[in-house]
PDB file of C-alpha atoms and ligand atoms in Angstrom:
ATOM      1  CA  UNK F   1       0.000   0.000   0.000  1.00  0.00           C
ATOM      2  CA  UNK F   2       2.444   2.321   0.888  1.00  0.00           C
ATOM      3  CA  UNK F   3       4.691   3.984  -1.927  1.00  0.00           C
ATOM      4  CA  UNK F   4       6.872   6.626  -1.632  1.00  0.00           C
ATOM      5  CA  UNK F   5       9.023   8.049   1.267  1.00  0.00           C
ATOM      6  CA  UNK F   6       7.834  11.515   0.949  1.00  0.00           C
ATOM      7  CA  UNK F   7       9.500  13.144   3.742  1.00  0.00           C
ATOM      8  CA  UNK F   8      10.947  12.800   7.064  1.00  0.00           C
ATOM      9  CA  UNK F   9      10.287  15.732   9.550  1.00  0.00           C
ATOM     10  CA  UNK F  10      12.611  16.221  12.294  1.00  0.00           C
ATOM     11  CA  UNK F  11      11.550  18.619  15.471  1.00  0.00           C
ATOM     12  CA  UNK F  12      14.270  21.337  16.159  1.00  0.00           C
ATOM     13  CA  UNK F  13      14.431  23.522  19.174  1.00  0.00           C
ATOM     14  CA  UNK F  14      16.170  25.883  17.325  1.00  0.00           C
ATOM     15  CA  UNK F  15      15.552  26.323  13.331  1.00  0.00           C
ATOM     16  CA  UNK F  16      18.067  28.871  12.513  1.00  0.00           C
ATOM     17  CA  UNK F  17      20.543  26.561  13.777  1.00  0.00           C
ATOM     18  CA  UNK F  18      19.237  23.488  12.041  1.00  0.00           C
ATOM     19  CA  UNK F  19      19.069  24.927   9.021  1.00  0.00           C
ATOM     20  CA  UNK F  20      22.498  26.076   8.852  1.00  0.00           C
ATOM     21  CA  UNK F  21      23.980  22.106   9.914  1.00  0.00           C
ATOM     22  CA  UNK F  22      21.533  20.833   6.685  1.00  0.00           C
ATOM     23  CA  UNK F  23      22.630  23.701   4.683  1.00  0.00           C
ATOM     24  CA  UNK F  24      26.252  24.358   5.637  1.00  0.00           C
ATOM     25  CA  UNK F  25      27.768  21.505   7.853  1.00  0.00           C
ATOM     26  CA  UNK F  26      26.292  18.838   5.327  1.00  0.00           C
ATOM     27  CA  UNK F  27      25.761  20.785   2.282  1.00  0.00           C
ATOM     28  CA  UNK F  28      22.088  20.453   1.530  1.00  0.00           C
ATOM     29  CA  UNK F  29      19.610  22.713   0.022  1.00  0.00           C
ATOM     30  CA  UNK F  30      17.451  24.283   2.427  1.00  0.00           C
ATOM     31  CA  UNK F  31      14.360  26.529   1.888  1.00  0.00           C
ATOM     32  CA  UNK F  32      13.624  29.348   3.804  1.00  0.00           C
ATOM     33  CA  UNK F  33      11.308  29.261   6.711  1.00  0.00           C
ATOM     34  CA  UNK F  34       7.632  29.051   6.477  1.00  0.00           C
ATOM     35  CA  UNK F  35       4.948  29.385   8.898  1.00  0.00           C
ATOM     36  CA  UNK F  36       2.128  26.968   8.823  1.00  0.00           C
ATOM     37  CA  UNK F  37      -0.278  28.225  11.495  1.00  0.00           C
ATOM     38  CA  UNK F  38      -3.078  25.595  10.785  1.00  0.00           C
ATOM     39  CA  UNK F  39      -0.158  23.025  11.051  1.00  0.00           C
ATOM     40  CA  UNK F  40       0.698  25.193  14.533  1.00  0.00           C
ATOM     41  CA  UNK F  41       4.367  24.816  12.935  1.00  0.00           C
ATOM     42  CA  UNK F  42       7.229  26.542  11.313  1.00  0.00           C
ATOM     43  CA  UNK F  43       9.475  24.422   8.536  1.00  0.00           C
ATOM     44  CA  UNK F  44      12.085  24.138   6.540  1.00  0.00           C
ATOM     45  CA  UNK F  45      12.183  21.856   3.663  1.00  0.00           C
ATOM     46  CA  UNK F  46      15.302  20.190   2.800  1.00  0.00           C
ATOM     47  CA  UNK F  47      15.449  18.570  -0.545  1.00  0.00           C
ATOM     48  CA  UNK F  48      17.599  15.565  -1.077  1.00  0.00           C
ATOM     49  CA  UNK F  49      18.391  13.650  -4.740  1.00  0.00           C
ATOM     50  CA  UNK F  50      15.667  11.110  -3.209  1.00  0.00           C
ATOM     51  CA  UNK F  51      13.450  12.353  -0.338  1.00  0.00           C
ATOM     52  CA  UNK F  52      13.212  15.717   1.572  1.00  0.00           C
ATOM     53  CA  UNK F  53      13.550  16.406   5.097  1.00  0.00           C
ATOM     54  CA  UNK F  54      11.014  18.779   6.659  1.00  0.00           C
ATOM     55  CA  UNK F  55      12.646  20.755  10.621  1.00  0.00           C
ATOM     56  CA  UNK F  56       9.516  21.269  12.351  1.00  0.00           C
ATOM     57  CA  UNK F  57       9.634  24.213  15.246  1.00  0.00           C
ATOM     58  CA  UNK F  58       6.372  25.313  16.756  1.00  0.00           C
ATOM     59  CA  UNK F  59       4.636  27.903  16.083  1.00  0.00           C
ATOM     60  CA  UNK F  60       2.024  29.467  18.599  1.00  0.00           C
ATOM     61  CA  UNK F  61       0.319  27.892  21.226  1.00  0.00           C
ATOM     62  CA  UNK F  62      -0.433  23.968  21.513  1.00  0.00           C
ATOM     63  CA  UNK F  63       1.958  23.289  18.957  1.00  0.00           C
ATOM     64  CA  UNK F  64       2.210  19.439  18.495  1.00  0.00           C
ATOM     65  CA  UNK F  65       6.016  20.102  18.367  1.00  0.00           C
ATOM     66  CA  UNK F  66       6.138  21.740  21.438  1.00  0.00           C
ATOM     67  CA  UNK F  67       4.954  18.579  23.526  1.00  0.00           C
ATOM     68  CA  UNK F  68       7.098  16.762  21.542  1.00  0.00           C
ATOM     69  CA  UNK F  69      10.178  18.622  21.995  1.00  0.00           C
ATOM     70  CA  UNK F  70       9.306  18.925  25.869  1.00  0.00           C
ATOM     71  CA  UNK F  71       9.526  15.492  26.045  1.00  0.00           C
ATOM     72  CA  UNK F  72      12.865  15.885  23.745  1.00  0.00           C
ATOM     73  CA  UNK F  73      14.599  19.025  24.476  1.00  0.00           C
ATOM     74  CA  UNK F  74      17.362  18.463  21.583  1.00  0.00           C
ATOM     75  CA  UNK F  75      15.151  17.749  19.106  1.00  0.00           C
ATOM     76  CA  UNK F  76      14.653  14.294  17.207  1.00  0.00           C
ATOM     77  CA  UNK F  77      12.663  12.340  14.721  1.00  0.00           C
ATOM     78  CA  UNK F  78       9.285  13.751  14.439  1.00  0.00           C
ATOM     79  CA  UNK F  79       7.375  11.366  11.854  1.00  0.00           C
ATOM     80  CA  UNK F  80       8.339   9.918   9.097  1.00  0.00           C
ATOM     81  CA  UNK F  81       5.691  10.377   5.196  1.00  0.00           C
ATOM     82  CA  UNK F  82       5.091   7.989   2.572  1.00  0.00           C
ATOM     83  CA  UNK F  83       2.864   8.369  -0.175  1.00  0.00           C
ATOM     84  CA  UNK F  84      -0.636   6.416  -0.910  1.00  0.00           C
ATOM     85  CA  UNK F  85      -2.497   6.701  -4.333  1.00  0.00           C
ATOM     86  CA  UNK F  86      -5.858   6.794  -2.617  1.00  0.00           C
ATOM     87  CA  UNK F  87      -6.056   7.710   1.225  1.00  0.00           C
ATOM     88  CA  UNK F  88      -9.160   6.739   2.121  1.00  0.00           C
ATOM     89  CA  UNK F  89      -8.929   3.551   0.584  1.00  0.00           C
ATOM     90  CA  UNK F  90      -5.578   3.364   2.340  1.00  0.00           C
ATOM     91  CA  UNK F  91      -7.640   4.663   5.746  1.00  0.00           C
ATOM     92  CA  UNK F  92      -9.942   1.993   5.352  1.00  0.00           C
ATOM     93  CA  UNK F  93      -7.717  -0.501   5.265  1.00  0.00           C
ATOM     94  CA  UNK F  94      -5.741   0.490   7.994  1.00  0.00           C
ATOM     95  CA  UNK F  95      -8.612   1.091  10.126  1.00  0.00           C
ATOM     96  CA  UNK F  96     -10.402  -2.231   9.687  1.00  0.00           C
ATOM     97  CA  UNK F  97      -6.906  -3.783  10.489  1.00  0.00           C
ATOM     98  CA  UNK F  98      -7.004  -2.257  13.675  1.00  0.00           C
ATOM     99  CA  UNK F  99      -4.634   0.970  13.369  1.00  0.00           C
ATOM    100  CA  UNK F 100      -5.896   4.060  15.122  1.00  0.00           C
ATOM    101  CA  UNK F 101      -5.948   6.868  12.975  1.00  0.00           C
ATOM    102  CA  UNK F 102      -5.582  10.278  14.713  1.00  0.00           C
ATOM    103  CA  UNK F 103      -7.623  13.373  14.730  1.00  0.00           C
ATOM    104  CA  UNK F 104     -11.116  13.128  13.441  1.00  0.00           C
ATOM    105  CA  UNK F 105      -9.904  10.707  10.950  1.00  0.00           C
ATOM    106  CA  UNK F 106     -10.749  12.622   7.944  1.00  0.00           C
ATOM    107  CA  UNK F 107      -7.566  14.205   5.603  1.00  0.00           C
ATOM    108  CA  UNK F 108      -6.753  17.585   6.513  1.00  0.00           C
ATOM    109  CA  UNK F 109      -4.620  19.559   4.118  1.00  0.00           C
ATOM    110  CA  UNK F 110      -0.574  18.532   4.498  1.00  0.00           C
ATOM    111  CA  UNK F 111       2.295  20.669   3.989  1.00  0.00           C
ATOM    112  CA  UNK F 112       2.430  20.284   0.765  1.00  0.00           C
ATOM    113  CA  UNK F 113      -1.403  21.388  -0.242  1.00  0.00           C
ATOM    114  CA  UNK F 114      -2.386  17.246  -0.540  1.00  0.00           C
ATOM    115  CA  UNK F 115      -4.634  15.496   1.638  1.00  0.00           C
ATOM    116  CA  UNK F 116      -3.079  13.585   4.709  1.00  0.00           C
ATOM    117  CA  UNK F 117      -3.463  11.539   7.843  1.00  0.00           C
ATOM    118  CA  UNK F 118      -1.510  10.356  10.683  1.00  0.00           C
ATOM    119  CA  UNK F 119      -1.638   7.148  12.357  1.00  0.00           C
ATOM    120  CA  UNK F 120      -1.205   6.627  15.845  1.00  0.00           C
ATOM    121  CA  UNK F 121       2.859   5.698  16.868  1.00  0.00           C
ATOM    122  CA  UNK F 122       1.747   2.964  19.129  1.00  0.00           C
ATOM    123  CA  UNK F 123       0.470   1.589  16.333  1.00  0.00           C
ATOM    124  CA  UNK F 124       3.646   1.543  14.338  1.00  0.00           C
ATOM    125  CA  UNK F 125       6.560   0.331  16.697  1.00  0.00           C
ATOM    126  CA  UNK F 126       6.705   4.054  18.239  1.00  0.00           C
ATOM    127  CA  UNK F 127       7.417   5.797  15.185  1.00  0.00           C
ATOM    128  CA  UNK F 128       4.242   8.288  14.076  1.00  0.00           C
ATOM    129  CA  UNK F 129       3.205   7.992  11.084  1.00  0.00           C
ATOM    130  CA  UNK F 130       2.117  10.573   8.143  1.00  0.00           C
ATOM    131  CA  UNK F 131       0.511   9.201   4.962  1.00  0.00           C
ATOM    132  CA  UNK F 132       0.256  11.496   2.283  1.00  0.00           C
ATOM    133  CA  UNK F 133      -1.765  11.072  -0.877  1.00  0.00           C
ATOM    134  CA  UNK F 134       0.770  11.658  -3.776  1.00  0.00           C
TER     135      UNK F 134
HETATM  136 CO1  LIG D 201       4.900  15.592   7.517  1.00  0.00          CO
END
């Protein structure tokens, strides 16, 4: 079912910081910031020959991020994309296999202006899940 890795998204405390490492330490291209305030989060995209990387920093109050970097001060994996041709099709099947979708369970608008879900990490051997419909 699932295709693509779409993009990895990594929680930094500090986004001017970890977008100079991607962009200067280990010579990736790096966008500039941009707010997402339905998202409650600021990125940066960094593109890579086969995948991007998305830094996640919050942005206003109840920020997903920010409970997630409480828990992780330096910052860390956030959740990890890949790409379905149809999600509810793909929600469907998840769902009558027993995986907990999160939210109201409907696709909300991603990053990238395509619907998306996630899935719950408990689910998914800890890691959260984002599935993206390419
Ligand atoms: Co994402």
């Amino acid at each position: 079912m699932i295709g693509k890795l779409n993009h990895v998204a990594i929680a930094v405390p500090d986004i001017e910081a970890a977008s100079a490492t991607y962009r200067d330490t280990l010579g990736a291209t790096v966008s500039e910031p941009v707010d997402l305030p339905a998202h409650g989060v600021t990125t940066v995209f960094v593109d890579l020959p086969n995948t991007r990387l998305e830094l996640l920093h919050p942005l206003g109050d109840g920020s997903p991020v920010a409970a997630f970097l409480e828990r992780h001060a330096a910052g860390g994996i956030h959740h990890m994309c890949f790409e379905v041709d149809d999600i509810l099709a793909a929600r469907d099947k998840l769902v009558a296999d027993g995986a907990r979708v999160l939210g109201d369970g409907e696709p909300r608008t991603g990053a990238h202006g395509k619907p998306v879900l996630f899935l719950h990490p408990k689910d998914f051997h800890g890691c959260l899940i984002e599935i993206e419909q390419a």
